[in-house]
Coordinates of C-alpha atoms and ligand atoms in Angstrom, one line a residue:
M30 CA 189.5 79.8 22.3
G31 CA 189.5 82.5 19.9
V32 CA 192.9 84.8 21.2
V33 CA 194.9 81.6 20.2
L34 CA 193.4 80.8 17.7
G35 CA 194.0 84.5 16.1
G36 CA 197.1 84.8 17.6
I37 CA 198.0 81.1 15.7
L38 CA 196.2 82.6 12.4
G39 CA 197.7 85.7 12.1
L40 CA 201.6 84.4 12.2
S41 CA 200.6 82.0 10.0
E42 CA 198.3 84.6 7.6
P43 CA 199.3 88.0 8.4
R44 CA 200.0 88.9 3.9
H45 CA 198.0 86.2 2.5
H46 CA 194.9 86.4 3.7
P47 CA 194.4 90.5 5.4
S48 CA 190.9 89.5 4.5
S49 CA 190.5 86.1 6.0
R50 CA 190.6 88.4 9.9
K51 CA 187.7 89.8 9.6
P52 CA 185.6 86.9 11.0
L53 CA 188.3 86.7 13.3
V54 CA 187.4 89.6 14.8
I55 CA 184.3 89.3 15.1
L56 CA 184.4 86.1 16.9
R57 CA 187.2 88.3 19.6
S58 CA 184.6 91.0 19.4
D59 CA 181.1 88.1 20.0
S60 CA 183.4 86.9 23.0
G61 CA 184.4 89.8 24.2
T62 CA 180.6 90.9 24.1
S63 CA 179.6 87.3 25.5
V64 CA 181.8 87.5 28.9
G65 CA 179.8 86.6 31.8
R66 CA 177.2 84.7 29.5
G67 CA 177.8 81.8 31.1
P68 CA 179.1 78.7 30.7
R69 CA 175.6 78.2 28.6
N70 CA 177.3 79.8 25.4
S71 CA 180.6 78.5 26.3
G72 CA 178.9 75.0 25.6
N73 CA 176.9 76.2 22.6
R74 CA 180.1 77.6 21.1
Q75 CA 182.4 74.7 21.9
K76 CA 180.1 72.6 20.3
P77 CA 180.2 73.1 15.8
T78 CA 184.2 74.1 17.0
S79 CA 185.3 70.4 17.8
G80 CA 186.2 69.6 14.5
L81 CA 188.7 72.3 14.6
T82 CA 190.3 72.0 18.3
R83 CA 191.0 68.5 16.3
S84 CA 192.9 69.9 13.7
L85 CA 194.9 72.7 15.3
G86 CA 195.4 70.3 18.5
S87 CA 197.4 68.6 15.3
L88 CA 199.0 71.1 14.2
A89 CA 200.0 71.9 17.0
G90 CA 201.8 68.6 18.0
R91 CA 204.2 68.7 15.6
L92 CA 205.2 72.7 16.0
K93 CA 209.2 72.6 16.4
P94 CA 211.2 75.2 18.5
W95 CA 212.4 78.3 16.2
P96 CA 215.7 77.0 15.3
T97 CA 213.3 74.8 13.3
R98 CA 211.0 77.3 12.1
A99 CA 212.9 78.3 9.5
K100 CA 213.3 75.1 7.8
E101 CA 209.8 74.5 8.3
I102 CA 208.5 77.7 7.3
E103 CA 208.2 76.5 3.9
A104 CA 206.7 73.6 4.5
W105 CA 203.6 76.0 6.3
R106 CA 204.0 77.2 3.0
K107 CA 203.3 74.2 1.1
D108 CA 200.9 72.7 4.1
A109 CA 199.5 76.0 3.3
R110 CA 197.8 75.1 0.1
V111 CA 196.1 72.0 1.9
L112 CA 194.8 74.0 4.4
R113 CA 193.1 77.4 2.5
P114 CA 190.5 75.6 1.1
L115 CA 190.2 74.7 5.5
E116 CA 189.9 78.1 6.3
R117 CA 187.0 78.2 3.1
Y118 CA 185.6 75.5 5.2
I119 CA 185.5 77.1 8.8
Q120 CA 184.9 80.8 8.0
M121 CA 182.2 78.8 6.9
N122 CA 181.1 76.8 9.3
L123 CA 181.8 79.8 12.0
R124 CA 179.9 82.1 9.9
S125 CA 176.4 79.7 10.2
E126 CA 177.3 79.3 13.6
L127 CA 177.5 82.8 14.4
A128 CA 174.6 83.1 12.9
Q129 CA 172.8 79.8 14.5
V130 CA 175.0 82.4 17.7
Q131 CA 173.6 85.9 17.3
Q132 CA 170.1 84.5 16.3
H133 CA 170.5 82.9 19.6
M134 CA 171.5 85.2 21.6
V135 CA 168.9 87.5 19.8
Q136 CA 165.9 84.9 21.3
N137 CA 168.2 84.9 24.5
Q138 CA 167.8 88.1 24.4
T139 CA 164.3 88.7 23.7
A140 CA 163.4 85.5 25.7
T141 CA 164.9 87.7 29.1
M142 CA 163.3 91.0 27.5
L143 CA 159.7 89.0 27.3
E144 CA 160.6 87.8 30.5
L145 CA 161.7 91.1 31.4
G146 CA 159.2 93.0 30.0
T147 CA 156.1 90.3 32.1
S148 CA 158.1 90.0 34.7
L149 CA 157.0 94.3 34.9
L150 CA 154.4 93.8 33.2
N151 CA 153.5 91.6 36.9
Q152 CA 154.6 93.8 39.3
T153 CA 152.2 97.0 37.0
T154 CA 149.9 94.4 37.0
A155 CA 150.5 94.1 41.0
Q156 CA 150.3 97.1 41.9
T157 CA 147.7 98.3 39.4
R158 CA 145.8 95.7 41.7
K159 CA 147.0 97.0 44.6
L160 CA 147.1 100.5 43.3
T161 CA 142.7 100.0 42.0
D162 CA 142.2 98.8 45.5
V163 CA 144.0 101.4 47.4
E164 CA 141.4 103.2 45.1
A165 CA 138.4 101.6 45.6
Q166 CA 139.2 101.4 49.9
V167 CA 140.0 105.5 49.5
L168 CA 136.5 105.3 48.1
N169 CA 134.0 103.5 50.0
Q170 CA 135.9 105.7 53.2
T171 CA 135.4 108.9 51.6
S172 CA 131.5 108.0 50.0
R173 CA 130.9 106.2 54.1
M174 CA 132.1 109.6 55.5
E175 CA 130.1 112.0 52.9
I176 CA 127.2 108.9 54.1
Q177 CA 128.4 110.1 57.6
L178 CA 128.7 114.1 57.0
L179 CA 125.3 113.4 55.1
E180 CA 122.9 111.6 57.8
T181 CA 125.1 113.9 61.1
S182 CA 123.9 116.9 58.9
L183 CA 120.4 115.3 58.3
S184 CA 120.7 115.0 62.3
T185 CA 121.6 119.0 63.6
N186 CA 118.6 119.8 59.9
K187 CA 116.4 117.4 62.6
L188 CA 117.7 119.3 65.4
E189 CA 117.4 122.3 64.6
K190 CA 113.7 121.9 63.9
Q191 CA 113.4 120.4 66.8
L192 CA 115.0 123.4 68.6
L193 CA 112.7 125.4 67.1
L194 CA 109.7 123.6 67.9
Q195 CA 110.2 123.8 71.5
G196 CA 111.0 127.2 71.0
H197 CA 107.4 127.9 69.5
E198 CA 106.0 125.4 72.3
L199 CA 107.9 127.1 75.1
H200 CA 106.4 130.7 73.7
R201 CA 103.0 129.4 73.6
L202 CA 103.3 128.1 77.3
Q203 CA 105.4 131.2 77.5
G204 CA 101.8 133.2 76.7
R205 CA 99.6 130.9 78.5
N206 CA 101.4 130.8 81.9
N207 CA 101.0 134.9 81.4
A208 CA 97.2 134.3 80.8
L209 CA 96.8 132.0 83.2
E210 CA 98.6 133.9 86.4
T211 CA 96.4 136.8 85.7
R212 CA 93.9 135.0 86.2
V213 CA 94.7 134.0 88.7
Q214 CA 95.3 137.9 89.8
A215 CA 91.7 138.5 88.9
L216 CA 90.4 135.6 91.3
E217 CA 92.5 136.1 94.6
T218 CA 91.1 139.9 93.3
Q219 CA 88.0 138.5 93.5
Q220 CA 87.9 136.0 96.6
Q221 CA 89.3 138.7 98.8
A222 CA 86.7 141.0 97.8
E223 CA 84.5 138.1 98.4
L224 CA 86.7 137.9 101.6
A225 CA 86.3 141.0 103.2
S226 CA 82.3 140.9 102.0
L227 CA 82.2 138.2 104.3
R228 CA 84.1 138.7 106.8
G229 CA 81.7 141.9 107.3
E230 CA 79.3 140.4 106.9
K231 CA 80.8 137.7 109.9
E232 CA 80.9 140.9 111.7
R233 CA 77.2 142.2 111.5
L234 CA 76.4 138.4 112.3
R235 CA 78.1 138.0 115.6
R236 CA 76.9 141.4 116.6
L237 CA 73.0 141.3 115.2
L238 CA 73.7 137.2 117.3
G239 CA 75.5 138.8 120.0
R240 CA 72.6 141.1 120.9
Q241 CA 70.1 137.9 120.3
S242 CA 71.7 136.0 123.0
G243 CA 71.5 139.1 125.3
A244 CA 68.0 139.5 124.5
L245 CA 67.0 135.8 124.9
A246 CA 69.2 136.1 128.0
G247 CA 66.8 138.8 129.0
L248 CA 63.7 136.9 128.6
E249 CA 65.1 134.3 129.9
R250 CA 65.4 135.9 133.2
S251 CA 62.5 137.4 132.6
L252 CA 60.7 134.1 132.0
R253 CA 62.1 132.1 135.0
A254 CA 61.9 134.8 138.0
A255 CA 57.8 135.4 136.5
S256 CA 58.0 132.0 136.7
S257 CA 59.5 131.5 140.6
N258 CA 57.4 134.6 141.7
S259 CA 54.6 132.8 140.9
S260 CA 55.3 129.6 142.1
L261 CA 56.4 131.1 145.7
L262 CA 53.1 133.2 146.0
Q263 CA 51.2 130.5 145.5
R264 CA 53.3 128.5 147.7
Q265 CA 52.7 131.5 149.9
Q266 CA 49.3 132.4 149.8
R267 CA 48.9 128.5 150.7
Q268 CA 51.8 129.2 154.4
L269 CA 49.8 132.1 155.4
L270 CA 46.3 130.0 154.6
E271 CA 47.4 127.5 156.6
S272 CA 48.7 130.7 159.8
V273 CA 45.5 132.1 158.9
Q274 CA 43.9 128.8 160.5
R275 CA 46.6 128.2 163.0
L276 CA 45.6 132.1 164.1
V277 CA 41.7 131.7 164.2
R278 CA 42.4 128.7 166.5
V279 CA 44.2 130.1 168.8
V280 CA 42.5 133.7 168.6
A281 CA 39.3 130.5 169.8
Q282 CA 40.6 128.8 172.3
G283 CA 41.7 131.7 174.5
P284 CA 44.6 134.1 175.7
A285 CA 45.2 130.9 176.7
S286 CA 46.5 130.0 174.2
V287 CA 48.5 132.9 172.6
R288 CA 51.8 130.8 174.3
A289 CA 51.0 128.5 171.9
A290 CA 51.0 130.4 169.2
E291 CA 54.7 130.6 169.4
Q292 CA 55.1 127.0 169.6
V293 CA 53.0 126.3 165.7
F294 CA 56.9 127.9 163.9
Q295 CA 58.4 125.2 162.3
D296 CA 61.4 127.5 161.5
C297 CA 63.0 130.6 160.2
A298 CA 61.7 130.0 156.8
E299 CA 57.6 129.7 158.6
I300 CA 58.5 133.1 161.3
Q301 CA 59.6 134.3 158.0
R302 CA 56.3 134.0 155.6
F303 CA 54.6 134.9 159.3
G304 CA 55.2 137.9 158.4
A305 CA 58.7 138.4 160.0
N306 CA 61.4 139.9 158.2
A307 CA 63.7 141.5 160.6
S308 CA 67.3 139.0 161.1
G309 CA 67.7 137.9 165.3
V310 CA 66.4 135.4 167.6
Y311 CA 63.2 133.6 167.5
T312 CA 61.8 130.8 169.0
I313 CA 61.0 127.8 167.2
H314 CA 58.5 124.7 168.2
V315 CA 60.8 121.4 166.2
A316 CA 57.9 119.0 166.2
N317 CA 58.5 115.6 168.3
M318 CA 61.0 117.3 170.5
T319 CA 59.9 118.5 173.9
E320 CA 60.6 121.9 174.6
P321 CA 60.8 125.1 172.4
R322 CA 63.9 126.2 170.5
K323 CA 66.1 130.3 170.6
V324 CA 67.7 130.4 167.6
F325 CA 68.8 132.5 165.4
C326 CA 67.6 133.6 161.8
D327 CA 68.3 136.0 158.7
M328 CA 65.5 137.2 157.2
E329 CA 67.8 138.5 154.2
A330 CA 70.7 136.6 152.9
N331 CA 69.6 135.4 149.6
G332 CA 66.4 135.6 150.5
G333 CA 65.8 135.1 153.6
G334 CA 64.6 132.8 156.0
W335 CA 67.1 130.1 157.4
T336 CA 67.2 129.1 160.6
L337 CA 70.8 129.2 161.3
I338 CA 72.4 125.7 162.7
Q339 CA 75.9 127.7 162.7
R340 CA 78.0 130.5 163.6
R341 CA 81.9 131.6 164.5
E342 CA 82.8 134.5 164.3
N343 CA 84.5 135.4 167.7
G344 CA 85.9 132.1 169.6
S345 CA 84.0 133.2 172.4
V346 CA 82.3 129.4 172.0
N347 CA 84.3 126.4 173.2
F348 CA 83.6 123.9 170.1
Q349 CA 85.4 121.6 172.4
R350 CA 83.0 119.4 173.2
N351 CA 81.4 115.7 173.6
W352 CA 78.7 113.6 172.4
R353 CA 76.6 114.7 173.9
D354 CA 76.9 118.4 173.8
Y355 CA 76.1 118.0 170.2
K356 CA 73.7 116.4 170.9
Q357 CA 72.2 119.5 172.4
G358 CA 73.7 122.1 170.6
F359 CA 75.6 124.6 172.9
G360 CA 77.0 128.2 172.3
D361 CA 74.0 131.3 173.1
P362 CA 72.2 131.1 169.2
A363 CA 73.1 135.9 168.4
G364 CA 76.0 134.4 168.7
E365 CA 78.6 131.4 168.6
H366 CA 76.7 128.1 168.5
W367 CA 76.1 124.6 167.5
L368 CA 72.3 124.3 167.5
G369 CA 71.8 120.7 167.8
N370 CA 72.7 117.6 166.2
E371 CA 69.0 116.3 166.9
V372 CA 67.1 118.8 166.5
M373 CA 68.6 119.1 163.0
H374 CA 67.1 115.2 162.3
Q375 CA 64.2 116.5 163.4
L376 CA 64.1 119.1 161.6
T377 CA 65.5 117.4 158.3
G378 CA 63.8 114.1 159.0
R379 CA 60.6 116.3 158.1
T380 CA 60.9 118.4 154.7
A381 CA 63.6 118.9 152.7
Y382 CA 66.3 121.4 153.0
S383 CA 68.4 123.4 151.6
L384 CA 72.2 124.4 153.6
R385 CA 74.6 127.0 153.1
V386 CA 77.8 126.9 154.2
E387 CA 79.0 130.5 154.7
L388 CA 82.5 131.8 155.2
Q389 CA 84.5 134.0 155.9
D390 CA 89.0 134.7 155.5
W391 CA 91.0 137.0 157.5
E392 CA 91.5 139.1 153.9
G393 CA 88.1 140.0 154.2
N394 CA 87.3 137.7 151.4
E395 CA 84.2 135.6 151.3
A396 CA 82.6 132.4 150.0
Y397 CA 79.3 130.2 150.1
A398 CA 79.0 126.4 149.8
Q399 CA 75.1 125.6 149.1
Y400 CA 73.5 122.0 149.3
E401 CA 70.1 121.9 147.0
H402 CA 69.6 118.9 149.6
F403 CA 70.3 118.1 153.5
Q404 CA 69.4 115.8 155.1
L405 CA 71.3 114.2 159.4
G406 CA 70.4 111.1 159.6
S407 CA 69.1 109.8 164.0
E408 CA 71.3 109.4 166.4
G409 CA 71.5 105.8 165.8
Q410 CA 72.9 106.4 161.9
L411 CA 75.5 108.4 164.2
Y412 CA 73.9 111.5 162.4
R413 CA 74.9 110.6 159.1
L414 CA 75.2 113.4 157.0
S415 CA 72.9 113.1 152.8
L416 CA 74.0 116.2 150.8
S417 CA 73.7 116.4 146.8
G418 CA 73.7 119.4 144.4
Y419 CA 76.9 121.7 145.9
S420 CA 77.4 125.1 144.3
G421 CA 78.5 128.0 145.2
S422 CA 81.9 130.0 145.6
A423 CA 84.1 127.8 147.9
G424 CA 86.2 125.7 145.4
R425 CA 84.7 123.9 141.9
Q426 CA 83.9 121.1 144.5
S427 CA 82.3 120.3 148.5
S428 CA 84.9 119.6 151.1
L429 CA 82.3 118.0 152.7
V430 CA 81.6 114.7 151.5
L431 CA 78.6 114.3 150.1
Q432 CA 77.2 110.6 151.4
G433 CA 78.2 108.6 153.4
T434 CA 80.2 110.6 156.3
N435 CA 79.2 110.2 160.1
F436 CA 79.4 112.2 163.5
S437 CA 82.5 112.2 165.7
T438 CA 83.2 113.0 168.7
R439 CA 86.3 113.7 170.6
D440 CA 84.2 110.3 172.6
A441 CA 83.4 109.0 169.8
D442 CA 84.6 107.9 167.1
N443 CA 83.2 107.0 163.5
D444 CA 85.4 108.3 160.6
N445 CA 86.8 106.5 157.9
C446 CA 90.1 106.6 159.4
L447 CA 91.9 104.1 161.6
C448 CA 92.9 107.4 163.9
K449 CA 90.8 109.7 165.4
C450 CA 90.3 112.8 164.0
A451 CA 87.6 114.1 166.2
Q452 CA 91.5 113.8 168.7
M453 CA 93.5 115.4 166.4
L454 CA 91.9 117.7 164.4
S455 CA 89.4 118.8 167.6
G456 CA 85.2 119.8 167.2
G457 CA 83.0 117.9 166.0
W458 CA 82.1 116.6 162.2
W459 CA 81.3 115.0 160.2
F460 CA 85.0 113.4 159.7
D461 CA 86.4 111.4 156.8
A462 CA 90.0 110.0 157.1
C463 CA 89.8 112.7 158.6
G464 CA 88.0 114.5 155.0
L465 CA 88.5 118.4 154.0
S466 CA 87.0 120.7 156.1
N467 CA 86.2 121.1 160.0
L468 CA 84.0 124.7 161.2
N469 CA 84.8 123.0 164.0
G470 CA 87.8 123.7 165.2
I471 CA 90.3 125.4 167.5
Y472 CA 89.1 129.0 166.6
Y473 CA 93.1 131.0 165.5
P474 CA 93.3 134.3 166.0
A475 CA 94.3 136.7 163.2
H476 CA 98.0 136.4 163.0
H477 CA 98.2 132.9 164.2
H478 CA 95.3 131.3 160.9
V479 CA 98.0 129.5 159.4
R480 CA 99.2 126.2 159.4
K481 CA 96.6 125.2 161.5
L482 CA 95.9 121.4 160.5
N483 CA 93.0 122.1 163.6
G484 CA 91.8 125.0 163.3
I485 CA 88.7 126.0 161.2
R486 CA 89.1 124.3 157.9
W487 CA 87.2 125.0 154.0
H488 CA 90.2 123.0 151.8
Y489 CA 89.2 124.2 148.4
F490 CA 88.1 127.4 149.7
Q491 CA 91.2 128.4 151.9
G492 CA 93.9 125.7 151.6
P493 CA 94.5 122.8 153.9
S494 CA 95.2 125.0 156.9
Y495 CA 94.5 127.7 157.1
S496 CA 92.0 128.8 160.1
L497 CA 88.4 130.8 159.2
R498 CA 87.9 134.0 160.7
A499 CA 83.9 132.8 160.4
T500 CA 81.8 131.0 159.2
R501 CA 78.4 130.3 158.8
M502 CA 75.4 127.0 158.7
M503 CA 72.2 127.8 158.1
V504 CA 68.9 125.6 156.7
R505 CA 65.7 126.4 155.0
P506 CA 62.9 124.2 153.1
V507 CA 63.7 123.6 149.6
G508 CA 61.8 125.8 147.3
V509 CA 61.5 129.4 150.0
Ligands
CA13 CA1 88.8 106.3 163.6

């Protein structure tokens, strides 16, 4: 509108009022700078210029086409005089409006600037706050890390101290350990020395003990021999006295009684006591027996005085006999023989007897079995055997059952077997069922003596099927 107005004004008053265009230029310039300000500024300007617009509108409505203008120009000049006050009015109004507009603009700009400043300030404040926060966070973080560093440092220091202490402790313990080792070594050495000394002492004591044991055994032997000699002497003295008394009686009765002198000897022990020291055949008279008996006396074995009741040595005598033969006896007292069950019963029934069994194998080995007590029952008791007090070298155990075995022959089965042991194993013997011995078995010559169950057996000497080369059984009163 300013431009339109300027154009109009320029055409209408180019010469008369050159200076009057000045405010219009300012207006144009203001319009130029105000372009883009928005409708508010335009509105603000419209309000004070509404009267001018109306005037110009009416003026324009009166304009005529150019051919008529020349005539009209003169009229305009006349009108110009009318317009001058209007111009002045307009100028005045415009000036105040301009000042107002300028003031508004300044105010608007100031307000805008203030807004901008406030906004910037706000932004700056926010940024500053954020920065402050970040700084605080960083500071916190830093302080925390410092604290952690401090703690770590403290821990490290503590650990170092502990390590140092432990090192000291270790060193101290090593020192003590060394001291202990030294002491242990010293103790060991001392103990070894003591042990060696003790061993020497022990050895010395052992030798001393050995010597004393030997001496004691010697003393014991001497004592036993002395005691035995003493009792033996007493018994021999008594028996000698009895014999002398019997002899005195015989001499007093005259020569007819000399034959009776032989009958007074009950066994070989008495004969030995009477002074006979040579082994051989003698005559004895056993109590309750009507006939005197020839017997072989062994005056040497184990002190002598033995009366033989059995001998095997060459197989010259048959031992396959019946009950009666074994009861009465058979064979030759100088060689193989069986003295007889009845004699043995009478003999061992009168006084206590010992039994000695002597054995010899085909290899030249000898062994014996001795029984402290030996007794034979009567015929009614089937010549039952009673033994006790076994000792000897023919095995650790007896090969004869000690108690309760009866005598059996091929015609008298008194054994403890459903079978007939005497018939199976030959001879007459105290078979059990059928027992571990039979010295009256079949005599087998050399090289035929093994694997013979019916031979001359003694189990604990040479086993169950070995037939022996020679045997002797003999008795003697206990205590001789
Ligand atoms: Ca039987």
